[in-house]
mmCIF file of C-alpha atoms in Angstrom:
data_model
loop_
_atom_site.group_PDB
_atom_site.id
_atom_site.type_symbol
_atom_site.label_atom_id
_atom_site.label_comp_id
_atom_site.label_asym_id
_atom_site.label_seq_id
_atom_site.Cartn_x
_atom_site.Cartn_y
_atom_site.Cartn_z
ATOM 1 C CA MET A 188 7.602 -11.598 11.165
ATOM 2 C CA PRO A 189 10.412 -11.262 8.638
ATOM 3 C CA SER A 190 13.171 -8.845 9.546
ATOM 4 C CA ARG A 191 12.842 -5.786 7.314
ATOM 5 C CA PRO A 192 12.533 -2.010 7.507
ATOM 6 C CA VAL A 193 9.291 -0.690 8.882
ATOM 7 C CA SER A 194 6.483 1.112 7.087
ATOM 8 C CA GLY A 195 3.089 2.377 8.149
ATOM 9 C CA ARG A 196 1.390 -0.697 6.692
ATOM 10 C CA VAL A 197 3.851 -3.083 8.320
ATOM 11 C CA ILE A 198 3.454 -1.523 11.763
ATOM 12 C CA ALA A 199 -0.341 -1.603 11.499
ATOM 13 C CA ALA A 200 -0.391 -5.171 10.192
ATOM 14 C CA ALA A 201 2.005 -6.367 12.865
ATOM 15 C CA ALA A 202 -0.141 -4.773 15.541
ATOM 16 C CA ALA A 203 -3.122 -6.649 14.111
ATOM 17 C CA GLY A 204 -1.246 -9.927 14.374
ATOM 18 C CA LEU A 205 -0.562 -10.401 10.650
ATOM 19 C CA LEU A 206 2.570 -12.359 9.668
ATOM 20 C CA LEU A 207 4.114 -10.199 6.960
ATOM 21 C CA PRO A 208 5.561 -8.308 5.563
ATOM 22 C CA VAL A 209 18.335 -12.148 -13.617
ATOM 23 C CA LEU A 210 18.649 -8.287 -13.356
ATOM 24 C CA VAL A 211 18.160 -6.157 -16.463
ATOM 25 C CA THR A 212 20.516 -3.182 -16.642
ATOM 26 C CA GLY A 213 19.195 -0.162 -18.430
ATOM 27 C CA TRP A 214 15.631 0.193 -19.723
ATOM 28 C CA PRO A 215 13.882 2.802 -21.849
ATOM 29 C CA ALA A 216 10.908 4.688 -20.453
ATOM 30 C CA PRO A 217 8.156 2.053 -20.074
ATOM 31 C CA ALA A 218 5.639 4.137 -22.016
ATOM 32 C CA SER A 219 7.913 4.299 -25.033
ATOM 33 C CA GLY A 220 6.614 0.999 -26.350
ATOM 34 C CA THR A 221 10.008 0.090 -27.785
ATOM 35 C CA ARG A 222 10.156 -3.322 -26.120
ATOM 36 C CA ALA A 223 7.886 -6.326 -26.437
ATOM 37 C CA CYS A 224 5.990 -7.205 -23.283
ATOM 38 C CA THR A 225 7.633 -10.290 -21.795
ATOM 39 C CA GLY A 226 6.153 -10.322 -18.298
ATOM 40 C CA TRP A 227 7.463 -8.881 -15.049
ATOM 41 C CA THR A 228 11.089 -7.725 -15.125
ATOM 42 C CA VAL A 229 13.351 -6.456 -12.357
ATOM 43 C CA ILE A 230 14.510 -2.871 -12.939
ATOM 44 C CA PRO A 231 17.520 -1.901 -10.779
ATOM 45 C CA SER A 232 16.815 0.554 -7.963
ATOM 46 C CA PRO A 233 19.168 2.114 -5.420
ATOM 47 C CA SER A 234 19.083 0.969 -1.825
ATOM 48 C CA ARG A 235 20.433 2.481 1.380
ATOM 49 C CA GLY A 236 21.414 -0.529 3.429
ATOM 50 C CA SER A 237 18.465 -2.600 4.575
ATOM 51 C CA ALA A 238 15.563 -0.907 2.799
ATOM 52 C CA THR A 239 12.078 -1.489 1.442
ATOM 53 C CA LEU A 240 9.668 0.287 -0.879
ATOM 54 C CA SER A 241 6.032 0.136 0.211
ATOM 55 C CA ALA A 242 4.092 2.010 -2.492
ATOM 56 C CA VAL A 243 4.445 3.394 -6.016
ATOM 57 C CA ALA A 244 2.540 5.884 -8.195
ATOM 58 C CA ALA A 245 3.169 7.228 -11.712
ATOM 59 C CA THR A 246 1.980 10.128 -13.861
ATOM 60 C CA SER A 247 3.706 8.918 -17.041
ATOM 61 C CA GLY A 248 6.343 6.559 -18.340
ATOM 62 C CA ARG A 249 8.984 9.093 -17.324
ATOM 63 C CA ASP A 250 7.625 10.144 -13.933
ATOM 64 C CA ALA A 251 6.998 7.724 -11.064
ATOM 65 C CA TRP A 252 7.549 7.811 -7.308
ATOM 66 C CA ALA A 253 8.244 4.961 -4.875
ATOM 67 C CA VAL A 254 8.320 5.427 -1.100
ATOM 68 C CA GLY A 255 9.366 3.406 1.931
ATOM 69 C CA SER A 256 12.081 3.404 4.582
ATOM 70 C CA TYR A 257 15.601 2.198 5.323
ATOM 71 C CA ASP A 258 17.599 1.137 8.350
ATOM 72 C CA ALA A 259 20.198 3.776 9.235
ATOM 73 C CA GLY A 260 21.616 1.751 12.094
ATOM 74 C CA SER A 261 20.197 3.401 15.186
ATOM 75 C CA ALA A 262 17.053 4.655 13.398
ATOM 76 C CA HIS A 263 14.725 4.072 10.464
ATOM 77 C CA LEU A 264 14.476 6.916 7.939
ATOM 78 C CA THR A 265 12.213 7.776 5.016
ATOM 79 C CA LEU A 266 13.169 6.615 1.540
ATOM 80 C CA ILE A 267 11.829 8.203 -1.652
ATOM 81 C CA GLU A 268 12.903 7.202 -5.154
ATOM 82 C CA HIS A 269 12.048 8.823 -8.496
ATOM 83 C CA TRP A 270 11.800 7.200 -11.939
ATOM 84 C CA THR A 271 12.782 9.604 -14.701
ATOM 85 C CA GLY A 272 12.523 7.253 -17.671
ATOM 86 C CA ALA A 273 16.219 6.405 -17.537
ATOM 87 C CA GLY A 274 16.463 4.896 -14.065
ATOM 88 C CA TRP A 275 15.475 5.097 -10.415
ATOM 89 C CA LYS A 276 17.290 7.571 -8.183
ATOM 90 C CA ILE A 277 17.003 8.483 -4.510
ATOM 91 C CA VAL A 278 15.558 11.939 -3.821
ATOM 92 C CA ARG A 279 16.175 13.604 -0.481
ATOM 93 C CA SER A 280 13.186 13.439 1.880
ATOM 94 C CA PRO A 281 12.524 14.947 5.333
ATOM 95 C CA ASP A 282 12.800 12.959 8.575
ATOM 96 C CA PRO A 283 11.048 14.921 11.340
ATOM 97 C CA ALA A 284 12.042 12.446 14.082
ATOM 98 C CA ARG A 285 15.591 11.928 12.864
ATOM 99 C CA GLY A 286 17.837 10.825 15.701
ATOM 100 C CA SER A 287 18.939 7.756 17.618
ATOM 101 C CA PHE A 288 16.251 5.112 18.185
ATOM 102 C CA THR A 289 13.631 6.978 16.159
ATOM 103 C CA THR A 290 11.463 5.998 13.218
ATOM 104 C CA ASP A 291 10.436 7.865 10.070
ATOM 105 C CA ALA A 292 8.594 5.693 7.536
ATOM 106 C CA LEU A 293 6.436 6.139 4.440
ATOM 107 C CA GLY A 294 3.783 3.641 3.348
ATOM 108 C CA GLY A 295 1.645 5.423 0.728
ATOM 109 C CA VAL A 296 2.083 7.748 -2.251
ATOM 110 C CA VAL A 297 -0.032 9.554 -4.852
ATOM 111 C CA ALA A 298 1.272 11.392 -7.899
ATOM 112 C CA ILE A 299 -0.810 14.163 -9.477
ATOM 113 C CA SER A 300 1.705 15.694 -11.886
ATOM 114 C CA ARG A 301 5.441 16.243 -12.266
ATOM 115 C CA THR A 302 5.204 19.061 -9.746
ATOM 116 C CA ASP A 303 2.618 17.612 -7.377
ATOM 117 C CA ALA A 304 3.046 14.378 -5.404
ATOM 118 C CA TRP A 305 2.292 13.276 -1.844
ATOM 119 C CA ALA A 306 3.800 10.665 0.505
ATOM 120 C CA PHE A 307 2.224 9.332 3.701
ATOM 121 C CA GLY A 308 3.395 7.488 6.798
ATOM 122 C CA PHE A 309 4.381 8.178 10.384
ATOM 123 C CA TYR A 310 7.260 9.173 12.598
ATOM 124 C CA GLU A 311 8.146 8.313 16.171
ATOM 125 C CA LYS A 312 10.519 10.099 18.499
ATOM 126 C CA THR A 313 11.954 8.358 21.526
ATOM 127 C CA THR A 314 9.531 10.075 23.894
ATOM 128 C CA THR A 315 6.334 10.023 21.823
ATOM 129 C CA SER A 316 3.954 7.626 20.098
ATOM 130 C CA PHE A 317 3.586 7.376 16.328
ATOM 131 C CA ARG A 318 2.536 10.663 14.722
ATOM 132 C CA THR A 319 1.127 11.052 11.205
ATOM 133 C CA LEU A 320 3.618 12.095 8.536
ATOM 134 C CA ILE A 321 2.649 13.736 5.228
ATOM 135 C CA GLU A 322 5.208 15.042 2.740
ATOM 136 C CA HIS A 323 4.672 16.988 -0.496
ATOM 137 C CA TRP A 324 6.677 17.304 -3.717
ATOM 138 C CA ASN A 325 6.445 20.700 -5.447
ATOM 139 C CA GLY A 326 8.641 19.896 -8.403
ATOM 140 C CA VAL A 327 11.828 20.938 -6.591
ATOM 141 C CA ARG A 328 11.888 19.314 -3.150
ATOM 142 C CA TRP A 329 9.946 17.248 -0.648
ATOM 143 C CA SER A 330 8.718 19.027 2.493
ATOM 144 C CA VAL A 331 6.612 18.106 5.510
ATOM 145 C CA VAL A 332 2.995 19.330 5.469
ATOM 146 C CA ALA A 333 1.101 19.676 8.745
ATOM 147 C CA SER A 334 -1.228 16.735 9.395
ATOM 148 C CA PRO A 335 -3.658 16.199 12.289
ATOM 149 C CA ASN A 336 -3.485 13.533 14.985
ATOM 150 C CA SER A 337 -6.249 12.228 17.218
ATOM 151 C CA GLY A 338 -5.235 12.061 20.857
ATOM 152 C CA LEU A 339 -1.805 11.350 22.288
ATOM 153 C CA GLY A 340 -1.582 7.671 21.296
ATOM 154 C CA GLU A 341 -0.497 6.085 18.023
ATOM 155 C CA ASN A 342 -1.493 7.778 14.758
ATOM 156 C CA THR A 343 -0.308 6.378 11.422
ATOM 157 C CA LEU A 344 -1.144 6.758 7.736
ATOM 158 C CA GLY A 345 -0.384 3.892 5.371
ATOM 159 C CA ALA A 346 -2.310 4.369 2.108
ATOM 160 C CA ALA A 347 -3.719 7.200 -0.004
ATOM 161 C CA ALA A 348 -5.841 7.931 -3.081
ATOM 162 C CA ALA A 349 -6.371 11.113 -5.068
ATOM 163 C CA VAL A 350 -9.503 12.294 -6.870
ATOM 164 C CA THR A 351 -8.003 15.635 -7.899
ATOM 165 C CA ALA A 352 -5.131 17.837 -6.756
ATOM 166 C CA SER A 353 -7.474 19.345 -4.165
ATOM 167 C CA ASP A 354 -9.250 16.157 -3.093
ATOM 168 C CA ILE A 355 -7.008 13.448 -1.585
ATOM 169 C CA TRP A 356 -7.707 10.731 0.983
ATOM 170 C CA ALA A 357 -5.257 9.095 3.411
ATOM 171 C CA VAL A 358 -6.077 6.262 5.819
ATOM 172 C CA GLY A 359 -4.508 4.398 8.712
ATOM 173 C CA TYR A 360 -5.306 4.050 12.386
ATOM 174 C CA ARG A 361 -5.285 6.043 15.624
ATOM 175 C CA GLN A 362 -5.217 5.154 19.307
ATOM 176 C CA GLY A 363 -6.449 6.975 22.343
ATOM 177 C CA THR A 364 -6.371 5.299 25.742
ATOM 178 C CA GLY A 365 -7.695 1.937 24.552
ATOM 179 C CA ALA A 366 -8.067 0.056 21.295
ATOM 180 C CA ARG A 367 -6.768 1.247 17.947
ATOM 181 C CA ARG A 368 -9.460 2.776 15.735
ATOM 182 C CA THR A 369 -9.770 3.767 12.089
ATOM 183 C CA LEU A 370 -8.221 7.040 10.948
ATOM 184 C CA VAL A 371 -9.248 8.905 7.784
ATOM 185 C CA GLU A 372 -7.818 12.244 6.666
ATOM 186 C CA ARG A 373 -8.706 14.424 3.665
ATOM 187 C CA TRP A 374 -6.953 17.204 1.745
ATOM 188 C CA ASN A 375 -9.208 20.009 0.476
ATOM 189 C CA GLY A 376 -6.545 21.946 -1.369
ATOM 190 C CA ALA A 377 -5.598 24.038 1.662
ATOM 191 C CA ARG A 378 -5.206 21.745 4.663
ATOM 192 C CA TRP A 379 -5.539 18.199 5.952
ATOM 193 C CA ARG A 380 -8.325 17.400 8.380
ATOM 194 C CA ILE A 381 -9.626 14.272 10.100
ATOM 195 C CA VAL A 382 -12.926 12.972 8.717
ATOM 196 C CA PRO A 383 -14.986 10.892 11.190
ATOM 197 C CA SER A 384 -14.903 7.164 10.378
ATOM 198 C CA PRO A 385 -16.758 4.247 11.995
ATOM 199 C CA ASP A 386 -15.366 1.190 13.775
ATOM 200 C CA VAL A 387 -16.702 -2.301 14.402
ATOM 201 C CA GLY A 388 -16.841 -3.614 17.954
ATOM 202 C CA SER A 389 -14.735 -2.378 20.837
ATOM 203 C CA GLY A 390 -11.398 -3.844 19.748
ATOM 204 C CA ASP A 391 -8.708 -2.819 17.290
ATOM 205 C CA ASN A 392 -9.720 -1.522 13.859
ATOM 206 C CA PHE A 393 -7.233 -0.766 11.067
ATOM 207 C CA LEU A 394 -7.410 0.703 7.567
ATOM 208 C CA PHE A 395 -4.736 -0.513 5.147
ATOM 209 C CA GLY A 396 -6.039 0.583 1.721
ATOM 210 C CA VAL A 397 -8.147 3.270 0.057
ATOM 211 C CA ALA A 398 -9.528 4.009 -3.425
ATOM 212 C CA ALA A 399 -11.604 6.927 -4.715
ATOM 213 C CA THR A 400 -13.538 7.412 -7.946
ATOM 214 C CA SER A 401 -15.065 10.855 -7.318
ATOM 215 C CA ALA A 402 -15.691 13.410 -4.595
ATOM 216 C CA GLY A 403 -18.732 11.387 -3.552
ATOM 217 C CA ARG A 404 -17.438 7.821 -3.892
ATOM 218 C CA ALA A 405 -14.548 6.156 -2.051
ATOM 219 C CA TRP A 406 -13.642 2.877 -0.358
ATOM 220 C CA ALA A 407 -11.341 2.104 2.562
ATOM 221 C CA VAL A 408 -10.469 -1.449 3.641
ATOM 222 C CA GLY A 409 -8.695 -3.147 6.498
ATOM 223 C CA SER A 410 -9.606 -5.348 9.442
ATOM 224 C CA ASP A 411 -11.328 -5.369 12.806
ATOM 225 C CA SER A 412 -10.661 -7.587 15.801
ATOM 226 C CA VAL A 413 -14.102 -9.205 15.998
ATOM 227 C CA SER A 414 -14.070 -13.005 15.621
ATOM 228 C CA PHE A 415 -10.281 -13.431 15.462
ATOM 229 C CA GLY A 416 -9.969 -10.572 12.990
ATOM 230 C CA ARG A 417 -12.436 -9.941 10.178
ATOM 231 C CA THR A 418 -12.206 -8.054 6.936
ATOM 232 C CA LEU A 419 -13.423 -4.467 7.127
ATOM 233 C CA ALA A 420 -14.735 -2.131 4.407
ATOM 234 C CA LEU A 421 -15.908 1.479 4.729
ATOM 235 C CA ARG A 422 -17.735 3.408 1.982
ATOM 236 C CA TRP A 423 -17.855 7.188 1.471
ATOM 237 C CA ASN A 424 -21.123 8.486 0.004
ATOM 238 C CA GLY A 425 -20.142 12.139 -0.299
ATOM 239 C CA SER A 426 -21.080 13.108 3.236
ATOM 240 C CA ALA A 427 -20.144 10.270 5.614
ATOM 241 C CA TRP A 428 -18.258 6.992 5.947
ATOM 242 C CA SER A 429 -20.234 3.852 6.797
ATOM 243 C CA VAL A 430 -19.398 0.186 7.372
ATOM 244 C CA VAL A 431 -20.348 -2.141 4.517
ATOM 245 C CA PRO A 432 -20.490 -5.900 5.257
ATOM 246 C CA THR A 433 -17.723 -7.956 3.646
ATOM 247 C CA ALA A 434 -17.396 -11.647 2.884
ATOM 248 C CA ASN A 435 -15.588 -13.583 5.606
ATOM 249 C CA ARG A 436 -14.851 -17.295 5.505
ATOM 250 C CA GLY A 437 -13.685 -19.419 8.415
ATOM 251 C CA GLN A 438 -12.658 -18.186 11.842
ATOM 252 C CA GLY A 439 -8.979 -17.398 11.274
ATOM 253 C CA ASP A 440 -7.417 -13.960 10.934
ATOM 254 C CA ARG A 441 -8.694 -12.157 7.813
ATOM 255 C CA PHE A 442 -7.318 -8.940 6.360
ATOM 256 C CA LEU A 443 -8.060 -6.719 3.375
ATOM 257 C CA GLN A 444 -4.782 -4.977 2.573
ATOM 258 C CA ALA A 445 -5.673 -2.969 -0.542
ATOM 259 C CA VAL A 446 -8.584 -1.890 -2.719
ATOM 260 C CA ALA A 447 -9.011 -0.559 -6.261
ATOM 261 C CA ALA A 448 -12.130 1.001 -7.770
ATOM 262 C CA PRO A 449 -12.096 1.398 -11.564
ATOM 263 C CA SER A 450 -15.684 2.735 -11.451
ATOM 264 C CA ALA A 451 -18.269 3.943 -8.952
ATOM 265 C CA ARG A 452 -20.094 0.593 -9.005
ATOM 266 C CA TYR A 453 -17.133 -1.768 -9.222
ATOM 267 C CA ALA A 454 -14.292 -2.458 -6.801
ATOM 268 C CA LEU A 455 -11.766 -5.182 -6.053
ATOM 269 C CA ALA A 456 -10.117 -5.795 -2.682
ATOM 270 C CA VAL A 457 -7.317 -8.216 -1.783
ATOM 271 C CA GLY A 458 -5.553 -9.501 1.306
ATOM 272 C CA SER A 459 -5.223 -12.816 3.124
ATOM 273 C CA ASP A 460 -6.993 -15.178 5.489
ATOM 274 C CA LEU A 461 -6.021 -18.154 7.597
ATOM 275 C CA ARG A 462 -7.583 -21.505 6.702
ATOM 276 C CA GLY A 463 -6.356 -24.338 8.855
ATOM 277 C CA SER A 464 -2.592 -23.998 9.078
ATOM 278 C CA GLN A 465 -2.223 -22.210 5.725
ATOM 279 C CA THR A 466 -2.477 -18.471 5.123
ATOM 280 C CA GLN A 467 -4.112 -18.019 1.710
ATOM 281 C CA THR A 468 -4.768 -15.111 -0.598
ATOM 282 C CA LEU A 469 -8.117 -13.398 -0.241
ATOM 283 C CA ALA A 470 -9.957 -11.542 -3.026
ATOM 284 C CA GLU A 471 -13.348 -9.870 -2.928
ATOM 285 C CA ARG A 472 -15.428 -8.001 -5.527
ATOM 286 C CA TRP A 473 -18.068 -5.272 -5.295
ATOM 287 C CA ARG A 474 -20.563 -4.925 -8.138
ATOM 288 C CA GLY A 475 -22.901 -2.293 -6.786
ATOM 289 C CA SER A 476 -24.771 -4.179 -4.086
ATOM 290 C CA ALA A 477 -22.541 -6.474 -1.995
ATOM 291 C CA TRP A 478 -19.005 -7.762 -1.479
ATOM 292 C CA SER A 479 -18.484 -11.368 -2.571
ATOM 293 C CA LEU A 480 -15.545 -13.757 -2.485
ATOM 294 C CA VAL A 481 -13.657 -14.397 -5.720
ATOM 295 C CA PRO A 482 -11.276 -17.388 -5.956
ATOM 296 C CA SER A 483 -7.581 -16.440 -6.137
ATOM 297 C CA PRO A 484 -4.468 -18.629 -6.437
ATOM 298 C CA SER A 485 -2.425 -19.523 -3.347
ATOM 299 C CA PRO A 486 0.706 -21.215 -4.700
ATOM 300 C CA GLY A 487 2.635 -21.237 -1.416
ATOM 301 C CA ALA A 488 2.019 -24.349 0.650
ATOM 302 C CA ASP A 489 2.545 -22.415 3.896
ATOM 303 C CA TYR A 490 1.820 -18.733 3.358
ATOM 304 C CA ASN A 491 0.233 -16.467 0.715
ATOM 305 C CA SER A 492 -0.730 -12.795 0.963
ATOM 306 C CA LEU A 493 -1.741 -10.048 -1.469
ATOM 307 C CA GLN A 494 -0.591 -6.607 -0.291
ATOM 308 C CA GLY A 495 -1.300 -4.219 -3.176
ATOM 309 C CA ILE A 496 -3.683 -3.833 -6.102
ATOM 310 C CA THR A 497 -4.202 -1.569 -9.111
ATOM 311 C CA ALA A 498 -7.107 -1.733 -11.564
ATOM 312 C CA PRO A 499 -7.198 0.532 -14.629
ATOM 313 C CA ALA A 500 -10.398 -1.270 -15.716
ATOM 314 C CA SER A 501 -12.902 -3.789 -14.351
ATOM 315 C CA SER A 502 -11.373 -6.375 -16.702
ATOM 316 C CA ASP A 503 -7.739 -5.522 -16.004
ATOM 317 C CA ALA A 504 -6.237 -5.584 -12.504
ATOM 318 C CA TRP A 505 -2.985 -6.672 -10.905
ATOM 319 C CA ALA A 506 -2.399 -7.711 -7.297
ATOM 320 C CA VAL A 507 0.986 -8.361 -5.702
ATOM 321 C CA GLY A 508 2.334 -9.809 -2.474
ATOM 322 C CA ALA A 509 4.361 -12.799 -1.323
ATOM 323 C CA ARG A 510 4.219 -16.548 -0.840
ATOM 324 C CA ARG A 511 6.206 -19.131 1.133
ATOM 325 C CA SER A 512 6.550 -22.851 0.523
ATOM 326 C CA ALA A 513 7.205 -23.867 4.129
ATOM 327 C CA LEU A 514 7.949 -22.455 7.556
ATOM 328 C CA GLY A 515 11.579 -21.387 7.649
ATOM 329 C CA GLN A 516 11.826 -21.025 3.886
ATOM 330 C CA PRO A 517 12.256 -17.552 2.301
ATOM 331 C CA PHE A 518 9.294 -15.521 1.120
ATOM 332 C CA ARG A 519 9.079 -15.115 -2.663
ATOM 333 C CA THR A 520 7.255 -12.521 -4.747
ATOM 334 C CA LEU A 521 3.673 -13.116 -5.868
ATOM 335 C CA ALA A 522 1.650 -11.491 -8.657
ATOM 336 C CA GLU A 523 -1.838 -12.260 -9.937
ATOM 337 C CA HIS A 524 -3.843 -10.809 -12.842
ATOM 338 C CA TRP A 525 -7.613 -10.236 -13.006
ATOM 339 C CA ASN A 526 -9.171 -10.435 -16.481
ATOM 340 C CA GLY A 527 -12.702 -9.545 -15.438
ATOM 341 C CA THR A 528 -13.646 -13.150 -14.783
ATOM 342 C CA SER A 529 -10.902 -14.767 -12.713
ATOM 343 C CA TRP A 530 -7.543 -14.267 -11.014
ATOM 344 C CA LYS A 531 -4.575 -15.988 -12.648
ATOM 345 C CA LEU A 532 -1.068 -16.497 -11.276
ATOM 346 C CA ALA A 533 1.702 -14.640 -13.153
ATOM 347 C CA PRO A 534 5.450 -15.369 -12.829
ATOM 348 C CA THR A 535 7.488 -12.686 -11.043
ATOM 349 C CA PRO A 536 11.230 -12.496 -10.356
ATOM 350 C CA SER A 537 12.543 -13.091 -6.833
ATOM 351 C CA PRO A 538 16.155 -11.946 -7.138
ATOM 352 C CA GLY A 539 17.111 -11.795 -3.453
ATOM 353 C CA SER A 540 18.689 -14.591 -1.446
ATOM 354 C CA GLY A 541 16.477 -13.782 1.540
ATOM 355 C CA ASP A 542 12.838 -12.739 1.821
ATOM 356 C CA ASP A 543 11.409 -11.130 -1.327
ATOM 357 C CA TRP A 544 8.113 -9.235 -1.098
ATOM 358 C CA LEU A 545 6.045 -6.974 -3.332
ATOM 359 C CA PHE A 546 4.094 -4.482 -1.222
ATOM 360 C CA GLY A 547 2.777 -1.908 -3.681
ATOM 361 C CA ILE A 548 1.716 -1.643 -7.315
ATOM 362 C CA GLY A 549 0.669 1.250 -9.550
ATOM 363 C CA THR A 550 -0.551 1.839 -13.086
ATOM 364 C CA VAL A 551 1.351 3.991 -15.566
ATOM 365 C CA PRO A 552 -1.381 6.110 -17.253
ATOM 366 C CA ARG A 553 -2.438 5.770 -20.889
ATOM 367 C CA GLY A 554 -1.482 2.133 -21.177
ATOM 368 C CA GLY A 555 2.089 2.686 -20.064
ATOM 369 C CA GLY A 556 2.360 -0.496 -17.996
ATOM 370 C CA PHE A 557 2.641 -1.273 -14.304
ATOM 371 C CA TRP A 558 5.217 -0.766 -11.542
ATOM 372 C CA ALA A 559 5.497 -3.043 -8.493
ATOM 373 C CA VAL A 560 7.779 -2.345 -5.532
ATOM 374 C CA GLY A 561 8.950 -4.083 -2.404
ATOM 375 C CA THR A 562 12.064 -5.636 -0.953
ATOM 376 C CA ALA A 563 14.544 -8.261 -2.148
ATOM 377 C CA GLY A 564 16.634 -9.651 0.673
ATOM 378 C CA ALA A 565 17.924 -6.537 2.393
ATOM 379 C CA GLY A 566 17.474 -4.118 -0.516
ATOM 380 C CA THR A 567 14.776 -2.411 -2.520
ATOM 381 C CA LEU A 568 12.934 -4.213 -5.308
ATOM 382 C CA THR A 569 11.279 -2.582 -8.351
ATOM 383 C CA GLU A 570 9.627 -4.591 -11.109
ATOM 384 C CA PHE A 571 7.914 -3.488 -14.319
ATOM 385 C CA HIS A 572 5.283 -5.035 -16.585
ATOM 386 C CA CYS A 573 4.522 -3.342 -19.889
#
C-alpha cells in the first residue's frame, strides 16, 4: 500500500485487503464561465506536510469544501480546505484525539449552503479503537457533533450524501468482537442515529460510498468477504436497508468504492476488481431492476482503480482514481467520463514525482464544472474541469 496519510476510506479499504490508496497559478471562480473548457487542470492547494484530500463538495463556483488528513509527525490530524472563488485555503478543524500516536481523519463531506456543511471520518486515541467523527460548519467555524458508535470495537465513517439539510446519510463500518460489519448513520435535523443495515455472510462487510435521491431512496456500496471479496450494494426503500445483488466477475477481490444516483431509477457505481494479475476498473449500472457490468477503461498495465464518482445526469458522470503501469512504478491519476452509453478515458494531470491519486470528485451546481481531489506525491492535489 502506498505511503500516504490515512482517511476513513483508506483504513477501511486496507482492512479489506485493497491495494490503494504544469501548475496553473490563479483561476477565476469556475462558475464564472470566463475560460474555455480545456480539460482537467491542476489548481494549487495548500498542504501541511504529507497530506491528502479524500472528498470534495460544492454549493457554487465560489463555495466548495475538501476534506482529508495530514501527517503531523507523531499523529495524523484532520485537514479541511475551502474554495472561495479565488483560491483554496486551510480552515481550522477540530481534532478530538489530538496527541502523540493518535489519528484524526476525514473521508467524506457534504455541503448544503455557505453556512451548512458536514465532514465525516474517525478518530483514534492511543487507548481506544476507531470512533466515528462528524464535524459541522455553521458559517463561522467547524465543530464536533456527537455521533453514535456500535460497541467498543472499530467504528468509522467514510462517505456521506445529503437529501436536505435535515436528512443526511453517512456510511462506513463497525466492529464488535468479531468481523467488521456495515455501519449506516442518519441525521434528522436534531441528532445522528444508527440505522440498522444488513450484512452478507459472517465475514467482514464494508460500506465505502453512498448516494441519496429522496427521503425514500438511497444506495450504499462497498464489499463483503464472501468469495475472496465481492461487491456489495444496499438499497434504502424509505423504511429499511436491504441487500441488492450486484454483478461480480471472476474470483479475485472486488470492491465498489463509490456510487452516484442522478434519479430514483438510475445509479452508477465504480471500483475495482482483480482479473489474473491485473487490478482493473469496475463499473456497474442500475436501471430500475438489476445491477449490470458496464465496460470501463483500464489503461494501467498493472493496476487501475476508480475511487470516486459524481453524476449530475444519467448521461453525464465522472469517475476518478489511479492507475499504475508496473509494480514499483508510481501511481498516476485516472479520470473517466460517462456519456450515457459508455465510459471514456480522459487525460488528467499527475504533477507529483511520487504517487498521484484522485480519491474524490464533486459537481459544482448549475453547470459550474467539477472538482476532483487527492494527493500528489506528499501533498494535496486539487483539479478542476469546467
